[in-house]
PDB file of C-alpha atoms in Angstrom:
ATOM      1  CA  UNK A   1       8.380  21.167   2.520  1.00 85.00           C
ATOM      2  CA  UNK A   2       7.079  18.764   5.135  1.00 87.00           C
ATOM      3  CA  UNK A   3       3.645  18.828   3.554  1.00 82.00           C
ATOM      4  CA  UNK A   4       5.115  17.912   0.176  1.00 85.00           C
ATOM      5  CA  UNK A   5       7.032  15.033   1.781  1.00 87.00           C
ATOM      6  CA  UNK A   6       3.815  13.828   3.398  1.00 80.00           C
ATOM      7  CA  UNK A   7       2.005  13.970   0.051  1.00 79.00           C
ATOM      8  CA  UNK A   8       4.784  11.926  -1.549  1.00 84.00           C
ATOM      9  CA  UNK A   9       4.558   9.319   1.192  1.00 82.00           C
ATOM     10  CA  UNK A  10       0.795   9.151   0.895  1.00 76.00           C
ATOM     11  CA  UNK A  11       1.041   8.543  -2.846  1.00 80.00           C
ATOM     12  CA  UNK A  12       3.866   5.987  -2.661  1.00 86.00           C
ATOM     13  CA  UNK A  13       2.500   3.847   0.188  1.00 80.00           C
ATOM     14  CA  UNK A  14      -0.321   2.147  -1.750  1.00 82.00           C
ATOM     15  CA  UNK A  15       1.844   1.704  -4.837  1.00 88.00           C
ATOM     16  CA  UNK A  16       4.638   0.004  -2.908  1.00 89.00           C
ATOM     17  CA  UNK A  17       2.134  -2.116  -0.979  1.00 87.00           C
ATOM     18  CA  UNK A  18       0.495  -3.606  -4.043  1.00 90.00           C
ATOM     19  CA  UNK A  19       3.861  -4.179  -5.738  1.00 90.00           C
ATOM     20  CA  UNK A  20       5.093  -6.030  -2.641  1.00 88.00           C
ATOM     21  CA  UNK A  21       2.021  -8.278  -2.611  1.00 88.00           C
ATOM     22  CA  UNK A  22       2.479  -9.074  -6.307  1.00 88.00           C
ATOM     23  CA  UNK A  23       6.187  -9.781  -5.833  1.00 86.00           C
ATOM     24  CA  UNK A  24       5.592 -12.141  -2.906  1.00 85.00           C
ATOM     25  CA  UNK A  25       3.184 -14.182  -5.016  1.00 86.00           C
ATOM     26  CA  UNK A  26       5.429 -14.619  -8.078  1.00 83.00           C
ATOM     27  CA  UNK A  27       6.769 -18.169  -8.252  1.00 80.00           C
ATOM     28  CA  UNK A  28       9.590 -17.100 -10.606  1.00 82.00           C
ATOM     29  CA  UNK A  29      10.925 -14.538  -8.105  1.00 78.00           C
ATOM     30  CA  UNK A  30      10.270 -16.257  -4.784  1.00 80.00           C
ATOM     31  CA  UNK A  31      10.794 -19.902  -5.728  1.00 81.00           C
ATOM     32  CA  UNK A  32      10.075 -22.164  -2.757  1.00 81.00           C
ATOM     33  CA  UNK A  33       9.537 -19.137  -0.491  1.00 81.00           C
ATOM     34  CA  UNK A  34       6.313 -18.098  -2.287  1.00 79.00           C
ATOM     35  CA  UNK A  35       3.655 -17.103   0.227  1.00 80.00           C
ATOM     36  CA  UNK A  36       0.633 -19.253   1.033  1.00 86.00           C
ATOM     37  CA  UNK A  37      -2.946 -18.183   0.376  1.00 88.00           C
ATOM     38  CA  UNK A  38      -3.667 -17.447   4.065  1.00 92.00           C
ATOM     39  CA  UNK A  39      -0.726 -15.046   4.240  1.00 89.00           C
ATOM     40  CA  UNK A  40      -1.796 -13.407   0.985  1.00 89.00           C
ATOM     41  CA  UNK A  41      -5.298 -12.864   2.392  1.00 93.00           C
ATOM     42  CA  UNK A  42      -3.793 -11.278   5.519  1.00 93.00           C
ATOM     43  CA  UNK A  43      -1.608  -9.041   3.332  1.00 90.00           C
ATOM     44  CA  UNK A  44      -4.566  -7.902   1.241  1.00 92.00           C
ATOM     45  CA  UNK A  45      -6.647  -7.210   4.372  1.00 95.00           C
ATOM     46  CA  UNK A  46      -3.878  -5.103   5.913  1.00 92.00           C
ATOM     47  CA  UNK A  47      -3.330  -3.390   2.560  1.00 91.00           C
ATOM     48  CA  UNK A  48      -6.995  -2.378   2.471  1.00 93.00           C
ATOM     49  CA  UNK A  49      -6.677  -0.872   5.963  1.00 92.00           C
ATOM     50  CA  UNK A  50      -3.613   1.107   4.867  1.00 84.00           C
ATOM     51  CA  UNK A  51      -5.419   2.173   1.695  1.00 87.00           C
ATOM     52  CA  UNK A  52      -8.333   3.459   3.787  1.00 92.00           C
ATOM     53  CA  UNK A  53      -5.920   5.489   5.926  1.00 87.00           C
ATOM     54  CA  UNK A  54      -4.210   6.882   2.818  1.00 80.00           C
ATOM     55  CA  UNK A  55      -7.506   8.009   1.296  1.00 86.00           C
ATOM     56  CA  UNK A  56      -8.474   9.570   4.624  1.00 91.00           C
ATOM     57  CA  UNK A  57      -5.139  11.428   4.750  1.00 82.00           C
ATOM     58  CA  UNK A  58      -5.546  12.682   1.192  1.00 81.00           C
ATOM     59  CA  UNK A  59      -8.982  14.048   2.033  1.00 90.00           C
ATOM     60  CA  UNK A  60      -7.577  15.749   5.143  1.00 90.00           C
ATOM     61  CA  UNK A  61      -4.674  17.291   3.217  1.00 83.00           C
ATOM     62  CA  UNK A  62      -6.938  18.592   0.448  1.00 87.00           C
ATOM     63  CA  UNK A  63      -9.329  20.091   2.991  1.00 92.00           C
ATOM     64  CA  UNK A  64      -6.356  21.780   4.684  1.00 87.00           C
ATOM     65  CA  UNK A  65      -5.257  23.373   1.419  1.00 85.00           C
ATOM     66  CA  UNK A  66      -8.784  24.529   0.595  1.00 89.00           C
ATOM     67  CA  UNK A  67      -9.468  26.033   4.015  1.00 77.00           C
TER      68      UNK A  67
END
């Protein structure tokens, strides 16, 4: 059960990350609070780090099931 919860978290993390970045950059939703380009670049950089960790976790989980 814990492994299935981990798989769900691994799948949802990148999806929620990209949706958050898109939402923060929508003028209609954020109004005057829309993020600046420097903050967006920092968000994308941190998102790529998280995405790398997610892919690494997926590979580890699949290897664990195959072993």
